[in-house]
Coordinates of N, CA and C in Angstrom, one line a residue:
M50 N -134.0 146.0 99.9 CA -133.6 146.9 101.0 C -134.6 146.8 102.1
E51 N -133.9 146.8 103.3 CA -134.7 146.7 104.6 C -134.2 147.9 105.4
K52 N -135.4 148.4 106.1 CA -135.1 149.5 107.2 C -136.0 149.2 108.3
L53 N -135.5 149.6 109.5 CA -136.1 149.5 110.8 C -136.6 150.9 111.1
I54 N -138.1 151.0 111.3 CA -138.6 152.3 111.6 C -139.3 152.3 112.9
Q55 N -139.2 153.3 113.7 CA -139.7 153.5 115.2 C -140.7 154.5 115.0
I56 N -141.9 154.3 115.4 CA -142.9 155.3 115.7 C -143.2 155.5 117.1
T57 N -142.9 156.5 117.8 CA -143.0 156.8 119.2 C -143.5 158.0 119.6
S58 N -144.2 157.8 120.7 CA -144.8 159.1 121.6 C -143.6 159.7 122.3
G59 N -142.4 159.2 122.4 CA -141.4 159.8 123.2 C -141.9 159.8 124.8
R60 N -141.8 161.1 125.3 CA -142.3 161.3 126.5 C -143.6 161.8 126.7
G61 N -144.1 161.9 125.5 CA -145.7 162.5 125.5 C -146.7 161.9 126.3
P62 N -147.7 162.5 126.5 CA -148.8 162.1 127.4 C -149.7 161.0 126.6
L63 N -150.8 160.6 127.3 CA -151.7 159.7 126.7 C -152.2 160.0 125.3
E64 N -152.4 161.3 125.1 CA -152.9 161.7 123.8 C -151.9 161.4 122.7
C65 N -150.6 161.4 122.9 CA -149.6 161.1 122.0 C -149.6 159.6 121.7
Q66 N -149.9 158.8 122.7 CA -149.9 157.4 122.6 C -151.0 156.9 121.6
W67 N -152.2 157.7 121.8 CA -153.4 157.5 120.8 C -152.9 158.0 119.4
V68 N -152.2 159.0 119.3 CA -151.7 159.5 117.9 C -150.9 158.3 117.3
V69 N -150.0 157.8 118.0 CA -149.0 156.7 117.5 C -149.9 155.7 116.9
A70 N -150.9 155.2 117.7 CA -151.9 154.0 117.1 C -152.5 154.4 115.9
K71 N -152.9 155.6 115.7 CA -153.5 156.2 114.6 C -152.6 156.3 113.3
V72 N -151.4 157.0 113.7 CA -150.4 157.1 112.6 C -150.0 155.7 112.1
L73 N -149.7 154.6 113.0 CA -149.3 153.4 112.7 C -150.4 152.8 111.7
K74 N -151.6 153.0 111.7 CA -152.6 152.5 110.7 C -152.5 153.1 109.4
A75 N -152.3 154.5 109.5 CA -152.2 155.2 108.2 C -150.8 155.0 107.5
F76 N -149.8 154.8 108.3 CA -148.4 154.4 107.9 C -148.5 153.1 107.1
L77 N -149.1 152.1 107.7 CA -149.0 150.7 107.1 C -150.0 150.7 105.8
E78 N -151.1 151.5 105.8 CA -151.9 151.4 104.6 C -151.2 152.0 103.5
E79 N -150.4 153.0 103.7 CA -149.7 153.8 102.6 C -148.5 152.9 102.2
A80 N -147.9 152.2 103.2 CA -146.8 151.3 102.8 C -147.3 150.1 101.9
K81 N -148.5 149.6 102.2 CA -149.2 148.5 101.4 C -149.5 148.9 100.0
N82 N -150.0 150.3 99.9 CA -150.4 150.9 98.7 C -149.1 151.2 97.7
N83 N -148.0 151.3 98.5 CA -146.8 151.5 97.7 C -145.9 150.0 97.5
N84 N -146.6 149.0 97.7 CA -145.9 147.6 97.5 C -144.7 147.5 98.4
I85 N -144.8 148.1 99.6 CA -143.7 147.8 100.6 C -144.3 146.7 101.7
D86 N -143.5 145.8 101.9 CA -143.7 144.6 102.7 C -143.3 145.2 104.1
Y87 N -143.9 144.7 105.1 CA -143.6 145.2 106.6 C -143.9 144.2 107.5
E88 N -143.2 144.1 108.5 CA -143.3 143.3 109.7 C -143.1 143.9 111.1
I89 N -144.2 143.9 111.8 CA -144.1 144.6 113.2 C -143.1 143.8 114.1
I90 N -142.0 144.2 114.4 CA -141.0 143.6 115.3 C -141.2 143.8 116.8
H91 N -141.8 144.9 117.2 CA -142.0 145.2 118.7 C -142.9 146.2 118.9
R92 N -143.8 146.1 119.9 CA -144.6 147.1 120.1 C -144.8 147.2 121.6
E93 N -144.9 148.5 122.2 CA -145.1 148.7 123.6 C -146.5 149.3 123.6
N94 N -147.3 148.6 124.3 CA -149.0 149.0 124.4 C -148.7 150.4 125.4
G95 N -149.8 151.2 125.2 CA -150.0 152.5 125.9 C -150.7 152.2 127.2
D96 N -151.0 153.4 127.9 CA -151.7 153.3 129.1 C -153.2 152.9 129.1
E97 N -153.8 153.1 127.9 CA -155.3 152.8 127.7 C -155.3 151.9 126.5
N98 N -156.4 151.3 126.2 CA -156.8 150.5 125.2 C -156.7 151.3 123.9
L99 N -156.2 150.7 122.9 CA -156.1 151.3 121.6 C -155.1 152.3 121.5
T100 N -154.1 152.4 122.4 CA -153.0 153.2 122.5 C -151.6 152.7 122.3
L101 N -150.6 153.3 121.9 CA -149.4 152.6 121.8 C -148.3 153.6 122.1
K102 N -147.3 153.2 123.0 CA -146.3 154.1 123.3 C -145.2 154.1 122.2
S103 N -144.9 153.0 121.6 CA -143.9 153.0 120.5 C -144.2 151.7 119.6
V104 N -143.7 151.7 118.3 CA -143.9 150.4 117.6 C -142.7 150.5 116.7
T105 N -142.0 149.2 116.4 CA -140.9 149.2 115.5 C -141.2 148.3 114.5
I106 N -141.1 148.9 113.2 CA -141.5 148.1 112.0 C -140.3 147.9 111.2
L107 N -140.2 146.5 110.6 CA -139.1 146.3 109.6 C -139.9 146.5 108.1
L108 N -139.4 147.3 107.2 CA -139.9 147.6 105.9 C -139.0 146.8 104.9
K109 N -139.5 146.3 104.0 CA -138.7 145.5 102.9 C -139.4 146.0 101.6
A110 N -138.4 146.5 100.7 CA -138.8 146.9 99.4 C -137.6 147.3 98.6
K111 N -137.7 147.5 97.2 CA -136.6 147.8 96.5 C -136.1 149.3 96.7
N112 N -137.0 150.0 97.0 CA -136.7 151.5 97.2 C -137.6 152.1 98.2
I113 N -137.1 152.3 99.5 CA -137.9 152.7 100.6 C -137.8 154.1 100.8
T114 N -136.6 154.5 100.4 CA -136.1 156.0 100.7 C -137.1 157.1 100.4
E115 N -137.6 157.0 99.2 CA -138.6 158.1 98.8 C -139.7 158.1 99.5
F116 N -140.3 156.9 100.0 CA -141.5 156.7 100.7 C -141.3 157.3 102.1
L117 N -140.1 157.0 102.7 CA -139.8 157.5 104.1 C -139.6 159.1 104.1
K118 N -139.3 159.7 103.0 CA -138.9 161.1 103.0 C -140.2 161.8 103.4
T119 N -141.4 161.1 103.2 CA -142.6 161.9 103.6 C -143.1 161.5 105.0
W120 N -142.4 160.8 105.7 CA -142.8 160.3 107.0 C -141.9 160.7 108.1
L121 N -140.5 160.5 107.9 CA -139.6 160.6 109.0 C -139.5 162.1 109.4
G122 N -139.5 162.2 110.8 CA -139.5 163.4 111.4 C -140.5 163.5 112.5
S123 N -141.1 164.5 112.7 CA -142.2 164.7 113.7 C -143.5 165.0 113.0
I124 N -144.6 164.2 113.6 CA -145.9 164.1 113.0 C -146.7 165.0 114.0
C125 N -147.7 165.8 113.6 CA -148.5 166.6 114.3 C -149.9 166.2 114.2
W126 N -150.6 166.1 115.2 CA -152.1 165.9 115.1 C -152.9 167.2 115.9
I127 N -153.8 167.7 115.2 CA -154.5 168.9 115.8 C -156.0 168.5 116.2
G128 N -156.2 168.6 117.4 CA -157.4 168.0 118.0 C -157.6 168.0 119.3
K129 N -158.8 168.1 120.0 CA -159.0 168.2 121.4 C -158.9 166.6 122.1
S130 N -158.2 166.7 123.1 CA -158.1 165.5 123.8 C -159.5 164.7 124.2
T131 N -159.6 163.4 123.8 CA -160.7 162.7 124.2 C -160.6 162.2 125.7
F132 N -159.4 162.3 126.0 CA -159.1 161.6 127.4 C -159.3 162.9 128.5
R133 N -159.0 164.1 128.2 CA -159.0 165.2 129.0 C -159.8 166.3 128.5
K134 N -161.2 166.1 128.7 CA -162.1 167.0 127.9 C -161.7 168.6 128.0
L135 N -161.3 169.0 129.2 CA -161.1 170.3 129.6 C -159.7 170.8 129.3
H136 N -158.9 169.9 128.7 CA -157.4 170.3 128.4 C -157.5 171.3 127.2
K137 N -156.6 172.5 127.4 CA -156.7 173.4 126.3 C -155.8 173.2 125.2
R138 N -154.8 172.3 125.4 CA -153.9 172.0 124.3 C -154.6 171.2 123.2
S139 N -154.2 171.7 121.9 CA -154.7 171.0 120.7 C -153.7 170.5 119.6
N140 N -152.4 170.8 120.0 CA -151.3 170.3 119.1 C -150.6 169.0 119.8
W141 N -150.5 167.9 119.2 CA -149.9 166.9 119.8 C -148.9 166.3 118.9
F142 N -147.7 166.0 119.3 CA -146.5 165.6 118.6 C -145.9 164.2 118.7
I143 N -145.6 163.4 117.8 CA -145.0 162.2 117.9 C -143.8 162.2 116.9
G144 N -142.8 161.1 117.0 CA -141.9 161.1 116.1 C -141.7 159.8 115.3
I145 N -141.2 160.0 114.3 CA -140.9 158.7 113.4 C -139.5 158.7 113.0
F146 N -138.7 157.7 113.6 CA -137.2 157.8 113.3 C -136.8 156.3 112.6
E147 N -135.6 156.4 111.9 CA -135.1 155.2 111.4 C -133.9 154.7 112.5
L148 N -134.1 153.5 112.7 CA -133.1 152.7 113.6 C -131.9 152.1 112.8
E149 N -130.9 152.7 112.8 CA -129.7 152.4 112.0 C -128.8 151.6 112.6
G150 N -128.1 150.7 111.9 CA -126.8 150.1 112.4 C -127.4 148.8 113.2
L151 N -128.6 148.3 113.1 CA -129.2 147.1 113.7 C -129.8 146.1 112.7
E152 N -129.1 145.0 112.5 CA -129.6 144.1 111.5 C -130.7 143.2 112.1
K153 N -131.7 142.7 111.5 CA -132.5 141.7 111.8 C -132.0 140.4 112.1
I154 N -132.1 139.4 113.0 CA -131.8 138.2 113.1 C -132.6 137.4 112.5
N155 N -132.0 136.7 111.5 CA -132.8 135.6 110.8 C -132.6 134.2 111.4
F156 N -133.5 133.6 112.0 CA -133.4 132.4 112.6 C -133.8 131.1 111.6
N157 N -132.6 130.5 111.5 CA -132.7 129.4 110.6 C -132.3 128.1 111.2
E158 N -133.1 127.0 111.2 CA -132.6 125.8 111.7 C -131.4 125.2 111.2
K159 N -131.0 125.6 110.1 CA -129.6 125.0 109.5 C -128.4 125.7 110.2
D160 N -128.8 126.7 111.0 CA -127.8 127.4 111.9 C -127.6 126.8 113.2
I161 N -128.4 125.8 113.5 CA -128.4 125.2 114.7 C -127.5 124.0 114.8
Q162 N -126.7 123.9 115.9 CA -125.7 122.7 116.2 C -126.2 121.9 117.4
F163 N -126.6 120.7 117.2 CA -127.1 119.7 118.3 C -125.8 118.9 118.8
Q164 N -126.2 118.7 120.0 CA -125.2 117.8 120.9 C -126.2 117.0 121.7
T165 N -125.9 115.7 121.7 CA -126.9 114.8 122.7 C -126.0 114.3 123.8
T166 N -126.7 114.1 125.0 CA -125.9 113.5 126.0 C -126.9 113.0 127.0
R167 N -126.5 112.3 127.9 CA -127.5 111.6 128.9 C -128.1 112.6 129.8
S168 N -129.5 112.4 130.0 CA -130.1 113.2 131.1 C -129.6 112.9 132.4
Q169 N -129.6 114.0 133.2 CA -129.1 114.0 134.6 C -130.3 114.3 135.6
G170 N -130.3 113.6 136.6 CA -131.3 114.0 137.7 C -130.6 114.7 138.6
S171 N -131.2 115.0 139.7 CA -130.8 115.7 140.9 C -129.6 115.1 141.4
G172 N -128.5 115.9 141.7 CA -127.4 115.3 142.4 C -126.6 114.5 141.4
G173 N -126.7 114.7 140.0 CA -125.9 114.2 139.1 C -126.2 112.7 138.6
Q174 N -127.2 112.1 139.4 CA -127.6 110.7 139.1 C -128.2 110.5 137.7
N175 N -127.8 109.4 137.0 CA -128.3 109.4 135.6 C -129.9 109.0 135.6
V176 N -130.7 109.7 134.8 CA -132.0 109.4 134.7 C -132.2 108.3 133.7
N177 N -131.4 108.0 132.7 CA -131.4 107.0 132.0 C -130.0 106.9 131.3
K178 N -129.8 105.6 130.6 CA -128.5 105.3 130.2 C -128.2 105.4 128.7
V179 N -129.2 106.3 128.1 CA -129.1 106.6 126.6 C -129.0 108.1 126.4
N180 N -128.5 108.5 125.4 CA -128.3 110.0 125.1 C -129.8 110.5 124.6
T181 N -130.3 111.1 125.6 CA -131.7 111.6 125.1 C -131.8 113.1 125.4
A182 N -131.0 113.7 126.2 CA -130.9 115.1 126.5 C -130.2 115.8 125.2
V183 N -130.7 117.0 124.9 CA -130.1 117.6 123.7 C -129.8 119.0 124.2
R184 N -128.5 119.5 123.6 CA -128.0 120.9 123.7 C -128.2 121.5 122.3
A185 N -128.8 122.6 122.2 CA -128.9 123.2 120.8 C -128.2 124.5 120.9
T186 N -127.4 124.8 119.9 CA -126.7 126.1 119.9 C -127.0 126.8 118.5
H187 N -127.3 128.1 118.7 CA -127.5 129.0 117.4 C -126.1 129.5 117.1
V188 N -125.5 129.0 116.0 CA -124.2 129.4 115.8 C -123.7 130.9 115.6
P189 N -124.7 131.4 114.7 CA -124.5 133.0 114.4 C -124.5 133.8 115.7
T190 N -125.3 133.4 116.8 CA -125.4 134.4 118.0 C -124.7 133.7 119.2
G191 N -124.5 132.3 119.2 CA -123.9 131.8 120.1 C -124.8 131.4 121.3
Q192 N -126.0 131.7 121.2 CA -127.2 131.4 122.2 C -127.4 129.9 122.1
S193 N -127.6 129.1 123.4 CA -127.8 127.8 123.6 C -128.8 127.5 124.5
V194 N -129.5 126.2 124.5 CA -130.5 125.8 125.4 C -130.2 124.3 125.6
F195 N -130.6 123.9 126.8 CA -130.3 122.4 127.2 C -131.7 121.9 127.6
V196 N -132.1 120.8 126.9 CA -133.4 120.4 127.1 C -133.3 118.8 127.5
Q197 N -134.0 118.4 128.6 CA -134.2 116.9 129.0 C -135.5 116.6 129.6
D198 N -136.5 117.4 129.0 CA -137.9 117.1 129.6 C -138.3 115.8 129.3
T199 N -138.1 115.1 128.3 CA -138.7 113.8 127.9 C -137.5 112.8 127.9
R200 N -138.0 111.5 127.7 CA -137.1 110.5 127.3 C -136.8 110.1 126.0
S201 N -137.5 110.9 125.2 CA -137.3 111.0 123.7 C -136.4 112.1 123.2
Q202 N -135.2 111.6 122.5 CA -134.4 112.4 122.0 C -135.0 113.4 120.9
L203 N -136.0 112.8 120.1 CA -136.5 113.5 119.1 C -137.4 114.6 119.6
E204 N -138.1 114.3 120.8 CA -139.0 115.3 121.3 C -138.2 116.4 122.0
N205 N -137.3 116.0 122.7 CA -136.3 116.9 123.3 C -135.6 117.8 122.2
K206 N -135.3 117.2 121.1 CA -134.8 118.1 119.9 C -135.8 119.2 119.5
K207 N -137.0 118.7 119.4 CA -138.1 119.7 118.9 C -138.2 120.8 119.9
L208 N -138.3 120.5 121.1 CA -138.4 121.4 122.1 C -137.2 122.4 122.2
S209 N -136.2 121.9 122.0 CA -134.9 122.8 121.9 C -134.9 123.9 120.9
V210 N -135.4 123.4 119.6 CA -135.6 124.5 118.5 C -136.5 125.5 119.0
T211 N -137.6 125.1 119.5 CA -138.7 126.1 120.0 C -138.0 127.2 121.0
R212 N -137.5 126.5 122.0 CA -136.9 127.4 123.1 C -135.7 128.3 122.6
L213 N -134.9 127.6 121.7 CA -133.7 128.4 121.2 C -134.2 129.5 120.4
K214 N -135.2 129.4 119.5 CA -135.9 130.5 118.8 C -136.3 131.6 119.7
E215 N -137.0 131.3 120.7 CA -137.5 132.3 121.7 C -136.4 132.8 122.3
K216 N -135.3 132.2 122.7 CA -134.2 132.9 123.4 C -133.5 133.8 122.4
V217 N -133.2 133.4 121.2 CA -132.6 134.3 120.2 C -133.4 135.5 119.8
M218 N -134.8 135.3 119.7 CA -135.6 136.6 119.5 C -135.6 137.5 120.6
E219 N -135.6 137.0 121.9 CA -135.5 137.6 123.0 C -134.3 138.6 123.2
V220 N -133.2 138.0 122.8 CA -131.9 138.8 122.7 C -132.0 139.9 121.7
Y221 N -132.6 139.6 120.6 CA -132.8 140.7 119.5 C -133.7 141.8 119.9
I222 N -134.8 141.4 120.6 CA -135.7 142.4 121.2 C -135.0 143.3 122.3
Q223 N -134.3 142.6 123.2 CA -133.4 143.5 124.0 C -132.4 144.4 123.3
Q224 N -131.8 144.1 122.2 CA -131.1 144.9 121.3 C -131.8 146.1 120.8
L225 N -133.1 145.8 120.4 CA -134.1 146.7 119.9 C -134.4 147.8 121.0
E226 N -134.6 147.2 122.2 CA -135.0 148.1 123.2 C -134.0 149.1 123.7
K227 N -132.7 148.5 123.7 CA -131.5 149.4 124.0 C -131.3 150.4 123.0
R228 N -131.5 150.0 121.6 CA -131.4 151.2 120.5 C -132.4 152.1 120.6
M229 N -133.7 151.7 121.1 CA -134.8 152.7 121.1 C -134.4 153.8 122.4
Q230 N -133.8 153.2 123.4 CA -133.4 154.1 124.5 C -132.3 155.0 124.0
E231 N -131.4 154.3 123.1 CA -130.2 155.3 122.6 C -130.9 156.4 121.7
T232 N -132.0 156.0 121.0 CA -132.5 156.9 120.1 C -133.3 158.2 121.0
W233 N -133.8 157.8 122.0 CA -134.6 158.7 122.8 C -133.6 159.6 123.7
N234 N -132.3 159.1 123.9 CA -131.3 159.9 124.5 C -131.0 161.0 123.6
N235 N -130.9 160.7 122.3 CA -130.6 161.8 121.3 C -132.0 162.6 121.0
H236 N -133.0 162.0 121.3 CA -134.3 162.9 121.0 C -135.3 162.8 122.2
L237 N -134.7 163.6 123.3 CA -135.3 163.7 124.5 C -136.6 164.3 124.3
Q238 N -136.9 164.9 123.3 CA -138.1 165.9 123.0 C -138.2 165.6 121.4
V239 N -139.5 165.3 121.0 CA -139.9 165.2 119.6 C -139.7 166.7 119.1
Q240 N -139.1 166.7 117.9 CA -138.9 168.1 117.3 C -140.1 168.6 116.7
R241 N -140.5 169.8 117.2 CA -141.9 170.2 116.9 C -141.8 171.3 115.8
G242 N -140.7 171.8 115.5 CA -140.6 172.9 114.4 C -141.5 172.9 113.2
N243 N -141.1 172.0 112.4 CA -141.7 171.8 111.1 C -142.2 170.4 111.0
P244 N -143.3 170.0 111.3 CA -143.8 168.4 111.2 C -143.7 168.1 109.7
T245 N -143.4 166.8 109.6 CA -143.4 166.2 108.1 C -144.9 166.2 107.6
R246 N -145.8 165.7 108.6 CA -147.1 165.6 108.2 C -148.1 166.1 109.4
T247 N -149.2 166.7 109.0 CA -150.1 167.2 110.0 C -151.5 166.7 109.8
F248 N -151.9 166.1 110.8 CA -153.3 165.4 110.7 C -154.3 166.2 111.6
S249 N -155.5 166.2 111.3 CA -156.5 166.8 112.3 C -157.8 165.9 112.3
G250 N -158.7 166.1 113.1 CA -159.9 165.3 113.5 C -159.8 164.1 113.9
T251 N -161.0 163.8 114.6 CA -161.1 162.4 115.3 C -160.9 161.2 114.2
D252 N -161.3 161.5 113.0 CA -161.3 160.5 111.9 C -160.0 160.2 111.4
F253 N -159.0 161.3 111.5 CA -157.5 161.2 111.4 C -157.4 161.1 109.9
K254 N -158.3 161.5 109.0 CA -158.1 161.4 107.6 C -157.9 162.8 106.9
K255 N -158.0 163.8 107.8 CA -158.1 165.1 107.4 C -156.5 165.7 107.6
N256 N -156.0 166.4 106.6 CA -154.7 167.1 106.9 C -154.6 168.5 106.2
Y257 N -153.6 169.2 106.5 CA -153.6 170.5 105.8 C -153.6 170.4 104.4
Q258 N -152.9 169.5 103.7 CA -152.9 169.2 102.4 C -154.3 169.1 101.6
E259 N -155.1 168.2 102.4 CA -156.4 168.0 101.9 C -157.4 169.3 102.0
K260 N -157.0 170.1 103.0 CA -157.8 171.4 103.3 C -157.4 172.2 102.0
S261 N -156.1 172.3 101.8 CA -155.8 173.1 100.7 C -156.5 172.8 99.3
F262 N -156.6 171.4 99.0 CA -157.3 171.0 98.0 C -158.8 171.5 98.1
K263 N -159.4 171.4 99.3 CA -160.7 171.8 99.4 C -160.9 173.3 99.1
K264 N -159.9 174.0 99.5 CA -159.9 175.5 99.4 C -159.8 175.7 97.9
Q265 N -159.0 175.1 97.2 CA -158.8 175.3 95.7 C -159.9 175.0 95.1
R266 N -160.7 173.9 95.5 CA -161.9 173.5 94.8 C -163.0 174.5 94.9
N267 N -163.1 175.0 96.2 CA -164.1 176.1 96.3 C -163.9 177.4 95.5
V268 N -162.6 177.7 95.2 CA -162.2 178.7 94.4 C -162.6 178.6 93.1
L269 N -162.6 177.4 92.5 CA -162.8 176.9 91.1 C -164.4 177.0 91.1
K270 N -165.0 176.4 92.0 CA -166.6 176.6 92.0 C -167.0 178.0 92.0
S271 N -166.4 178.9 92.7 CA -166.8 180.3 92.7 C -166.5 181.0 91.4
E272 N -165.4 180.6 90.7 CA -165.1 181.0 89.2 C -166.1 180.5 88.4
L273 N -166.4 179.2 88.4 CA -167.4 178.7 87.4 C -168.6 179.4 87.6
K274 N -169.1 179.7 88.8 CA -170.5 180.5 89.2 C -170.4 181.8 88.6
N275 N -169.3 182.5 88.8 CA -169.3 183.9 88.2 C -169.2 183.9 86.7
H276 N -168.5 182.9 86.1 CA -168.6 182.7 84.7 C -170.0 182.5 84.0
K277 N -170.8 181.7 84.8 CA -172.1 181.3 84.4 C -173.0 182.7 84.4
N278 N -172.8 183.6 85.5 CA -173.5 184.7 85.7 C -173.2 185.7 84.7
D279 N -171.8 185.7 84.2 CA -171.5 186.6 83.0 C -172.2 186.1 81.8
L280 N -172.4 184.8 81.6 CA -173.0 184.4 80.3 C -174.5 184.8 80.4
N281 N -175.0 184.8 81.5 CA -176.5 185.1 81.6 C -176.7 186.8 81.4

């Protein structure tokens, strides 16, 4: 099973871009712990170092659905801005969404169709009299390139494969960006009502669930102390 996931700050400020970078790290660590393979397909850097506006990830595993149930939706981080010290806001939201209906392009050299022809100079004059130029076409997508950089057909063929792969992947990235835009046309604002997860603190390791465990532990400690006092 494969799924494309987008972690995005939406139209959020710089603080949300920082949260995206932090959530990405936590997300990938948890995916790894759950034996889920991942590949970062596309990322858009934020306005400052160590920040991200959005990142798109391809997840691969037998069952990803259960894992994603605990992530998809809005994510809240509670903390004071490190970029604007006097800013009063303390709740920052980002979104994690699934990009549906877009299949990853698998580039395979077996899918390339090659044609050789004579290299042409300016004005159509023959550069040489042998078929050294190469036109390579990626059959599944219809994308093609024409290479006549060298007098060696073999070298031109190698160059054509490299350039064709870049062109095919560029088209795929454009499709991703279009889908991202469509996603945000439907999510002009990250839903804030009931976040899937809530983090807090600059270490980004604390969340409400952990706090509840701490509270429960303190209650048990108190009960144990009272029990010892009763024995005495």
